[in-house]
Tab-separated table of N, CA and C in Angstrom:
chain	number	residue	atom	x	y	z
A	1	GLU	N	0.856	-1.186	0.000
A	1	GLU	CA	0.000	0.000	0.000
A	1	GLU	C	0.899	1.245	0.000
A	2	VAL	N	0.643	2.125	-0.944
A	2	VAL	CA	1.438	3.348	-1.088
A	2	VAL	C	0.898	4.406	-0.131
A	3	PRO	N	1.754	5.046	0.654
A	3	PRO	CA	1.277	6.099	1.559
A	3	PRO	C	0.657	7.267	0.780
A	4	VAL	N	-0.384	7.825	1.353
A	4	VAL	CA	-1.099	8.934	0.723
A	4	VAL	C	-0.162	10.122	0.515
A	5	GLN	N	0.720	10.349	1.465
A	5	GLN	CA	1.645	11.473	1.353
A	5	GLN	C	2.499	11.357	0.089
A	6	ARG	N	2.930	10.141	-0.221
A	6	ARG	CA	3.734	9.934	-1.427
A	6	ARG	C	2.902	10.204	-2.679
A	7	LEU	N	1.634	9.793	-2.672
A	7	LEU	CA	0.748	10.070	-3.807
A	7	LEU	C	0.547	11.569	-3.991
A	8	LEU	N	0.367	12.282	-2.874
A	8	LEU	CA	0.199	13.734	-2.958
A	8	LEU	C	1.450	14.399	-3.529
A	9	LEU	N	2.614	14.001	-3.027
A	9	LEU	CA	3.866	14.586	-3.517
A	9	LEU	C	4.058	14.324	-5.005
A	10	SER	N	3.772	13.091	-5.447
A	10	SER	CA	3.956	12.793	-6.870
A	10	SER	C	2.918	13.511	-7.722
A	11	ALA	N	1.687	13.674	-7.213
A	11	ALA	CA	0.657	14.394	-7.972
A	11	ALA	C	1.040	15.857	-8.151
A	12	PHE	N	1.554	16.480	-7.108
A	12	PHE	CA	1.953	17.882	-7.210
A	12	PHE	C	3.210	18.035	-8.063
A	13	SER	N	4.121	17.070	-8.000
A	13	SER	CA	5.323	17.129	-8.832
A	13	SER	C	4.968	16.944	-10.302
A	14	ALA	N	3.977	16.089	-10.596
A	14	ALA	CA	3.554	15.856	-11.978
A	14	ALA	C	2.955	17.112	-12.597
A	15	GLN	N	2.403	17.999	-11.775
A	15	GLN	CA	1.822	19.241	-12.277
A	15	GLN	C	2.891	20.305	-12.493
A	16	GLY	N	4.141	19.963	-12.242
A	16	GLY	CA	5.212	20.928	-12.451
A	16	GLY	C	5.408	21.871	-11.282
A	17	LEU	N	4.784	21.578	-10.165
A	17	LEU	CA	4.954	22.437	-8.993
A	17	LEU	C	6.230	22.054	-8.258
A	18	VAL	N	6.765	22.990	-7.547
A	18	VAL	CA	7.981	22.751	-6.787
A	18	VAL	C	7.666	21.782	-5.651
A	19	PRO	N	8.535	20.799	-5.391
A	19	PRO	CA	8.294	19.929	-4.244
A	19	PRO	C	8.185	20.756	-2.971
A	20	GLY	N	7.240	20.392	-2.135
A	20	GLY	CA	6.998	21.177	-0.934
A	20	GLY	C	6.080	22.352	-1.208
A	21	GLY	N	5.538	22.427	-2.410
A	21	GLY	CA	4.617	23.504	-2.791
A	21	GLY	C	3.283	23.324	-2.099
A	22	GLY	N	2.213	23.477	-2.822
A	22	GLY	CA	0.896	23.316	-2.241
A	22	GLY	C	-0.196	23.702	-3.213
A	23	VAL	N	-1.396	23.833	-2.686
A	23	VAL	CA	-2.549	24.224	-3.488
A	23	VAL	C	-2.534	25.746	-3.612
A	24	GLN	N	-2.486	26.224	-4.842
A	24	GLN	CA	-2.412	27.661	-5.097
A	24	GLN	C	-3.812	28.252	-5.213
A	25	PHE	N	-4.001	29.435	-4.638
A	25	PHE	CA	-5.259	30.173	-4.745
A	25	PHE	C	-4.966	31.546	-5.323
A	26	GLU	N	-5.862	32.012	-6.175
A	26	GLU	CA	-5.742	33.354	-6.735
A	26	GLU	C	-7.031	34.111	-6.465
A	27	ILE	N	-6.904	35.357	-6.075
A	27	ILE	CA	-8.061	36.232	-5.881
A	27	ILE	C	-8.121	37.157	-7.089
A	28	TRP	N	-9.226	37.066	-7.821
A	28	TRP	CA	-9.415	37.873	-9.020
A	28	TRP	C	-10.417	38.972	-8.733
A	29	CYS	N	-10.216	40.085	-9.371
A	29	CYS	CA	-11.127	41.210	-9.227
A	29	CYS	C	-11.545	41.653	-10.626
A	30	ARG	N	-12.822	41.908	-10.796
A	30	ARG	CA	-13.317	42.409	-12.080
A	30	ARG	C	-13.447	43.919	-11.992
A	31	TYR	N	-12.787	44.596	-12.910
A	31	TYR	CA	-12.845	46.052	-13.001
A	31	TYR	C	-13.702	46.431	-14.203
A	32	TYR	N	-14.507	47.454	-14.034
A	32	TYR	CA	-15.408	47.885	-15.097
A	32	TYR	C	-14.996	49.215	-15.718
A	33	TYR	N	-14.037	49.899	-15.099
A	33	TYR	CA	-13.646	51.200	-15.626
A	33	TYR	C	-12.139	51.256	-15.764
A	34	PRO	N	-11.568	51.737	-16.780
A	34	PRO	CA	-12.158	52.326	-17.983
A	34	PRO	C	-12.639	51.279	-18.983
A	35	ASN	N	-12.229	50.019	-18.799
A	35	ASN	CA	-12.754	48.931	-19.622
A	35	ASN	C	-12.924	47.704	-18.728
A	36	VAL	N	-13.728	46.749	-19.180
A	36	VAL	CA	-13.981	45.548	-18.379
A	36	VAL	C	-12.773	44.623	-18.493
A	37	ARG	N	-12.255	44.227	-17.323
A	37	ARG	CA	-11.130	43.304	-17.303
A	37	ARG	C	-11.087	42.589	-15.956
A	38	ASP	N	-10.522	41.417	-15.960
A	38	ASP	CA	-10.288	40.661	-14.735
A	38	ASP	C	-8.795	40.681	-14.452
A	39	GLN	N	-8.456	40.827	-13.173
A	39	GLN	CA	-7.048	40.946	-12.809
A	39	GLN	C	-6.806	40.234	-11.483
A	40	VAL	N	-5.687	39.516	-11.397
A	40	VAL	CA	-5.289	38.873	-10.143
A	40	VAL	C	-4.811	39.961	-9.195
A	41	VAL	N	-5.398	40.011	-7.987
A	41	VAL	CA	-4.988	41.021	-7.013
A	41	VAL	C	-4.211	40.418	-5.845
A	42	ALA	N	-4.378	39.117	-5.608
A	42	ALA	CA	-3.657	38.485	-4.501
A	42	ALA	C	-3.569	36.982	-4.740
A	43	LYS	N	-2.580	36.370	-4.103
A	43	LYS	CA	-2.399	34.920	-4.195
A	43	LYS	C	-2.120	34.357	-2.807
A	44	GLY	N	-2.463	33.097	-2.637
A	44	GLY	CA	-2.190	32.399	-1.391
A	44	GLY	C	-1.887	30.944	-1.683
A	45	THR	N	-1.257	30.265	-0.743
A	45	THR	CA	-0.888	28.862	-0.926
A	45	THR	C	-1.225	28.066	0.322
A	46	LEU	N	-1.887	26.931	0.131
A	46	LEU	CA	-2.083	25.963	1.205
A	46	LEU	C	-0.924	24.981	1.082
A	47	PRO	N	0.048	25.042	2.008
A	47	PRO	CA	1.247	24.206	1.875
A	47	PRO	C	0.918	22.716	1.897
A	48	LEU	N	1.620	21.987	1.060
A	48	LEU	CA	1.450	20.543	0.992
A	48	LEU	C	1.799	19.894	2.328
A	49	SER	N	2.699	20.498	3.075
A	49	SER	CA	3.083	19.950	4.380
A	49	SER	C	1.889	19.919	5.336
A	50	ARG	N	1.009	20.928	5.248
A	50	ARG	CA	-0.177	20.938	6.118
A	50	ARG	C	-1.164	19.847	5.720
A	51	ILE	N	-1.288	19.614	4.417
A	51	ILE	CA	-2.184	18.552	3.949
A	51	ILE	C	-1.645	17.201	4.395
A	52	CYS	N	-0.345	16.987	4.228
A	52	CYS	CA	0.267	15.720	4.639
A	52	CYS	C	0.157	15.513	6.146
A	53	ALA	N	0.311	16.579	6.925
A	53	ALA	CA	0.174	16.465	8.384
A	53	ALA	C	-1.245	16.070	8.756
A	54	MET	N	-2.221	16.629	8.061
A	54	MET	CA	-3.614	16.289	8.340
A	54	MET	C	-3.881	14.820	8.012
A	55	VAL	N	-3.334	14.347	6.898
A	55	VAL	CA	-3.495	12.951	6.501
A	55	VAL	C	-2.864	12.035	7.539
A	56	THR	N	-1.688	12.403	8.045
A	56	THR	CA	-0.979	11.591	9.032
A	56	THR	C	-1.768	11.475	10.334
A	57	MET	N	-2.439	12.543	10.737
A	57	MET	CA	-3.160	12.561	12.006
A	57	MET	C	-4.508	11.839	11.948
A	58	GLN	N	-5.024	11.564	10.764
A	58	GLN	CA	-6.346	10.946	10.649
A	58	GLN	C	-6.301	9.450	10.917
A	59	HIS	N	-7.368	8.963	11.532
A	59	HIS	CA	-7.518	7.525	11.728
A	59	HIS	C	-8.231	6.952	10.518
A	60	ARG	N	-8.102	5.673	10.325
A	60	ARG	CA	-8.726	5.043	9.160
A	60	ARG	C	-10.237	5.248	9.159
A	61	GLU	N	-10.732	5.550	7.957
A	61	GLU	CA	-12.159	5.683	7.670
A	61	GLU	C	-12.846	6.786	8.458
A	62	ASP	N	-12.093	7.690	9.029
A	62	ASP	CA	-12.679	8.867	9.667
A	62	ASP	C	-12.670	10.019	8.678
A	63	VAL	N	-13.549	10.956	8.908
A	63	VAL	CA	-13.563	12.178	8.113
A	63	VAL	C	-12.922	13.267	8.952
A	64	GLY	N	-11.925	13.905	8.400
A	64	GLY	CA	-11.263	14.996	9.097
A	64	GLY	C	-11.558	16.307	8.400
A	65	ILE	N	-11.911	17.319	9.171
A	65	ILE	CA	-12.174	18.648	8.624
A	65	ILE	C	-11.306	19.637	9.384
A	66	GLN	N	-10.604	20.450	8.634
A	66	GLN	CA	-9.739	21.444	9.260
A	66	GLN	C	-9.815	22.735	8.452
A	67	THR	N	-9.768	23.872	9.156
A	67	THR	CA	-9.788	25.178	8.502
A	67	THR	C	-8.413	25.821	8.641
A	68	PHE	N	-7.935	26.383	7.545
A	68	PHE	CA	-6.640	27.052	7.526
A	68	PHE	C	-6.851	28.519	7.170
A	69	ASN	N	-6.132	29.404	7.842
A	69	ASN	CA	-6.129	30.832	7.499
A	69	ASN	C	-4.847	31.101	6.726
A	70	LEU	N	-4.988	31.317	5.432
A	70	LEU	CA	-3.826	31.499	4.580
A	70	LEU	C	-3.574	32.978	4.325
A	71	PRO	N	-2.356	33.446	4.530
A	71	PRO	CA	-2.060	34.851	4.218
A	71	PRO	C	-2.051	35.061	2.706
A	72	LEU	N	-2.613	36.179	2.287
A	72	LEU	CA	-2.633	36.541	0.872
A	72	LEU	C	-1.550	37.573	0.610
A	73	THR	N	-0.855	37.421	-0.488
A	73	THR	CA	0.142	38.412	-0.877
A	73	THR	C	-0.348	39.133	-2.123
A	74	PRO	N	-0.207	40.449	-2.145
A	74	PRO	CA	-0.692	41.204	-3.311
A	74	PRO	C	0.145	40.902	-4.547
A	75	ARG	N	-0.486	40.983	-5.691
A	75	ARG	CA	0.196	40.775	-6.969
A	75	ARG	C	0.314	42.105	-7.688
A	76	LEU	N	1.447	42.732	-7.508
A	76	LEU	CA	1.696	44.028	-8.127
A	76	LEU	C	2.970	43.922	-8.954
A	77	GLU	N	2.884	44.331	-10.199
A	77	GLU	CA	4.038	44.196	-11.089
A	77	GLU	C	5.175	45.145	-10.719
A	78	ASN	N	4.850	46.390	-10.403
A	78	ASN	CA	5.884	47.410	-10.236
A	78	ASN	C	6.269	47.696	-8.789
A	79	ARG	N	5.550	47.163	-7.829
A	79	ARG	CA	5.790	47.507	-6.423
A	79	ARG	C	6.394	46.309	-5.688
A	80	LYS	N	7.692	46.114	-5.818
A	80	LYS	CA	8.356	44.958	-5.215
A	80	LYS	C	8.327	45.000	-3.698
A	81	GLU	N	8.326	46.198	-3.116
A	81	GLU	CA	8.359	46.287	-1.650
A	81	GLU	C	7.057	45.808	-1.022
A	82	LEU	N	5.949	45.786	-1.774
A	82	LEU	CA	4.669	45.340	-1.216
A	82	LEU	C	4.409	43.858	-1.445
A	83	ARG	N	5.242	43.199	-2.243
A	83	ARG	CA	4.967	41.811	-2.605
A	83	ARG	C	4.939	40.866	-1.418
A	84	ASN	N	5.783	41.074	-0.446
A	84	ASN	CA	5.864	40.163	0.689
A	84	ASN	C	4.941	40.554	1.833
A	85	GLN	N	4.218	41.649	1.709
A	85	GLN	CA	3.283	42.056	2.749
A	85	GLN	C	1.970	41.305	2.574
A	86	SER	N	1.350	40.953	3.680
A	86	SER	CA	0.060	40.281	3.623
A	86	SER	C	-1.026	41.291	3.286
A	87	SER	N	-1.934	40.881	2.411
A	87	SER	CA	-3.041	41.773	2.067
A	87	SER	C	-4.359	41.197	2.563
A	88	GLY	N	-4.299	40.298	3.523
A	88	GLY	CA	-5.517	39.729	4.084
A	88	GLY	C	-5.349	38.237	4.310
A	89	LEU	N	-6.442	37.605	4.669
A	89	LEU	CA	-6.442	36.168	4.926
A	89	LEU	C	-7.506	35.494	4.079
A	90	LEU	N	-7.222	34.264	3.700
A	90	LEU	CA	-8.176	33.436	2.981
A	90	LEU	C	-8.464	32.234	3.870
A	91	ASP	N	-9.708	32.061	4.285
A	91	ASP	CA	-10.089	30.899	5.090
A	91	ASP	C	-10.407	29.750	4.146
A	92	VAL	N	-9.676	28.647	4.305
A	92	VAL	CA	-9.857	27.487	3.443
A	92	VAL	C	-10.181	26.293	4.320
A	93	GLY	N	-11.270	25.601	3.988
A	93	GLY	CA	-11.633	24.384	4.703
A	93	GLY	C	-11.160	23.174	3.918
A	94	LEU	N	-10.548	22.225	4.606
A	94	LEU	CA	-10.055	21.016	3.965
A	94	LEU	C	-10.721	19.823	4.630
A	95	ARG	N	-11.341	18.978	3.811
A	95	ARG	CA	-12.002	17.777	4.325
A	95	ARG	C	-11.283	16.564	3.760
A	96	TYR	N	-10.914	15.663	4.639
A	96	TYR	CA	-10.176	14.471	4.244
A	96	TYR	C	-10.946	13.241	4.708
A	97	ARG	N	-11.080	12.278	3.793
A	97	ARG	CA	-11.754	11.023	4.150
A	97	ARG	C	-11.050	9.887	3.418
A	98	ARG	N	-10.830	8.828	4.131
A	98	ARG	CA	-10.190	7.653	3.543
A	98	ARG	C	-11.132	6.474	3.709
A	99	THR	N	-11.503	5.851	2.592
A	99	THR	CA	-12.424	4.712	2.645
A	99	THR	C	-11.944	3.615	1.707
A	100	PRO	N	-12.101	2.366	2.118
A	100	PRO	CA	-11.746	1.261	1.207
A	100	PRO	C	-12.798	1.133	0.106
A	101	ARG	N	-12.357	0.844	-1.109
A	101	ARG	CA	-13.258	0.623	-2.241
A	101	ARG	C	-13.228	-0.862	-2.578
A	102	THR	N	-14.380	-1.417	-2.891
A	102	THR	CA	-14.442	-2.829	-3.246
A	102	THR	C	-14.941	-2.990	-4.675
A	103	ALA	N	-14.463	-4.035	-5.317
A	103	ALA	CA	-14.927	-4.393	-6.660
A	103	ALA	C	-15.325	-5.857	-6.629
A	104	GLU	N	-16.592	-6.124	-6.852
A	104	GLU	CA	-17.135	-7.482	-6.853
A	104	GLU	C	-16.796	-8.229	-5.567
A	105	GLY	N	-16.929	-7.544	-4.439
A	105	GLY	CA	-16.740	-8.177	-3.151
A	105	GLY	C	-15.292	-8.329	-2.717
A	106	VAL	N	-14.354	-7.938	-3.545
A	106	VAL	CA	-12.938	-8.060	-3.213
A	106	VAL	C	-12.381	-6.653	-2.995
A	107	LEU	N	-11.557	-6.536	-1.982
A	107	LEU	CA	-10.934	-5.240	-1.722
A	107	LEU	C	-10.016	-4.899	-2.897
A	108	ALA	N	-10.402	-3.895	-3.680
A	108	ALA	CA	-9.651	-3.553	-4.889
A	108	ALA	C	-8.516	-2.585	-4.585
A	109	ALA	N	-8.841	-1.494	-3.969
A	109	ALA	CA	-7.819	-0.474	-3.700
A	109	ALA	C	-8.363	0.491	-2.672
A	110	ARG	N	-7.508	1.337	-2.201
A	110	ARG	CA	-7.953	2.385	-1.294
A	110	ARG	C	-8.043	3.674	-2.089
A	111	ALA	N	-9.151	4.364	-1.909
A	111	ALA	CA	-9.343	5.649	-2.591
A	111	ALA	C	-9.215	6.761	-1.567
A	112	VAL	N	-8.593	7.822	-1.958
A	112	VAL	CA	-8.421	8.974	-1.087
A	112	VAL	C	-9.162	10.136	-1.708
A	113	SER	N	-9.986	10.778	-0.908
A	113	SER	CA	-10.763	11.913	-1.395
A	113	SER	C	-10.392	13.145	-0.586
A	114	ILE	N	-9.879	14.161	-1.263
A	114	ILE	CA	-9.557	15.425	-0.607
A	114	ILE	C	-10.313	16.515	-1.338
A	115	SER	N	-11.103	17.281	-0.599
A	115	SER	CA	-11.808	18.405	-1.221
A	115	SER	C	-11.420	19.679	-0.490
A	116	VAL	N	-11.187	20.724	-1.255
A	116	VAL	CA	-10.804	22.020	-0.699
A	116	VAL	C	-11.923	22.995	-0.992
A	117	GLN	N	-12.355	23.722	0.023
A	117	GLN	CA	-13.461	24.664	-0.123
A	117	GLN	C	-13.067	25.995	0.507
A	118	VAL	N	-13.298	27.068	-0.235
A	118	VAL	CA	-13.033	28.397	0.307
A	118	VAL	C	-14.252	28.819	1.112
A	119	ILE	N	-14.062	29.096	2.386
A	119	ILE	CA	-15.165	29.477	3.264
A	119	ILE	C	-15.423	30.968	3.169
A	120	ARG	N	-14.385	31.757	3.338
A	120	ARG	CA	-14.562	33.211	3.298
A	120	ARG	C	-13.196	33.854	3.098
A	121	ALA	N	-13.206	35.014	2.501
A	121	ALA	CA	-11.975	35.781	2.321
A	121	ALA	C	-12.173	37.133	2.987
A	122	CYS	N	-11.155	37.599	3.679
A	122	CYS	CA	-11.258	38.898	4.335
A	122	CYS	C	-9.959	39.660	4.130
A	123	GLY	N	-10.033	40.956	4.256
A	123	GLY	CA	-8.837	41.772	4.138
A	123	GLY	C	-8.458	42.125	2.722
A	124	LEU	N	-9.364	41.932	1.771
A	124	LEU	CA	-9.040	42.251	0.389
A	124	LEU	C	-9.003	43.751	0.152
A	125	GLN	N	-9.476	44.504	1.122
A	125	GLN	CA	-9.455	45.956	1.015
A	125	GLN	C	-8.005	46.444	0.867
A	126	ALA	N	-7.102	45.829	1.589
A	126	ALA	CA	-5.690	46.225	1.508
A	126	ALA	C	-5.133	45.968	0.111
A	127	ALA	N	-5.510	44.849	-0.494
A	127	ALA	CA	-5.044	44.552	-1.852
A	127	ALA	C	-5.613	45.551	-2.845
A	128	ALA	N	-6.882	45.908	-2.685
A	128	ALA	CA	-7.511	46.880	-3.586
A	128	ALA	C	-6.856	48.256	-3.446
A	129	LYS	N	-6.541	48.653	-2.219
A	129	LYS	CA	-5.874	49.947	-1.997
A	129	LYS	C	-4.492	49.965	-2.648
A	130	ALA	N	-3.735	48.894	-2.444
A	130	ALA	CA	-2.387	48.826	-3.010
A	130	ALA	C	-2.436	48.862	-4.533
A	131	LEU	N	-3.409	48.180	-5.113
A	131	LEU	CA	-3.549	48.176	-6.564
A	131	LEU	C	-3.968	49.543	-7.076
A	132	ALA	N	-4.846	50.223	-6.341
A	132	ALA	CA	-5.295	51.563	-6.738
A	132	ALA	C	-4.144	52.564	-6.667
A	133	GLU	N	-3.227	52.375	-5.718
A	133	GLU	CA	-2.058	53.254	-5.635
A	133	GLU	C	-1.143	53.067	-6.839
A	134	GLN	N	-1.058	51.841	-7.311
A	134	GLN	CA	-0.184	51.539	-8.436
A	134	GLN	C	-0.811	51.954	-9.761
A	135	GLU	N	-2.091	51.738	-9.918
A	135	GLU	CA	-2.797	51.980	-11.176
A	135	GLU	C	-3.605	53.266	-11.077
A	136	PRO	N	-3.187	54.341	-11.755
A	136	PRO	CA	-3.888	55.618	-11.628
A	136	PRO	C	-5.319	55.586	-12.165
A	137	ALA	N	-5.641	54.658	-13.047
A	137	ALA	CA	-6.997	54.588	-13.595
A	137	ALA	C	-7.994	54.036	-12.577
A	138	LEU	N	-7.490	53.385	-11.522
A	138	LEU	CA	-8.369	52.801	-10.507
A	138	LEU	C	-8.545	53.770	-9.350
A	139	GLN	N	-9.732	53.770	-8.789
A	139	GLN	CA	-9.999	54.584	-7.607
A	139	GLN	C	-10.480	53.680	-6.493
A	140	PHE	N	-10.072	54.038	-5.281
A	140	PHE	CA	-10.552	53.276	-4.130
A	140	PHE	C	-11.078	54.230	-3.092
């Protein structure tokens, strides 16, 4: 039986992500003036280490639910000094369940189901302000 952590690491590596990376989140904002456009204003990452730790702590066939507060970093092209500052938090709920799957009465394999759900985002006002400072066409 292959450990779930190894499956997670290989799945993330197959996507071209850096080992030790995680689930990436982007916060998009739709602007209507002077033209309609969508723009990434902040990004956050749920580290793979936290997912693996949650998997390790779970007992067989239990459902585990955990909420993570992820810091968001603003995405500004010209303002390097603001890149590492947090522009708010993203609350992410992670539900983990491990159940055996059977095929014709024989234990076929173990299936792992991980679902990630965004509960709420707060603090995006800081990202909007920083973007408005950079982009003169935007007002906040």
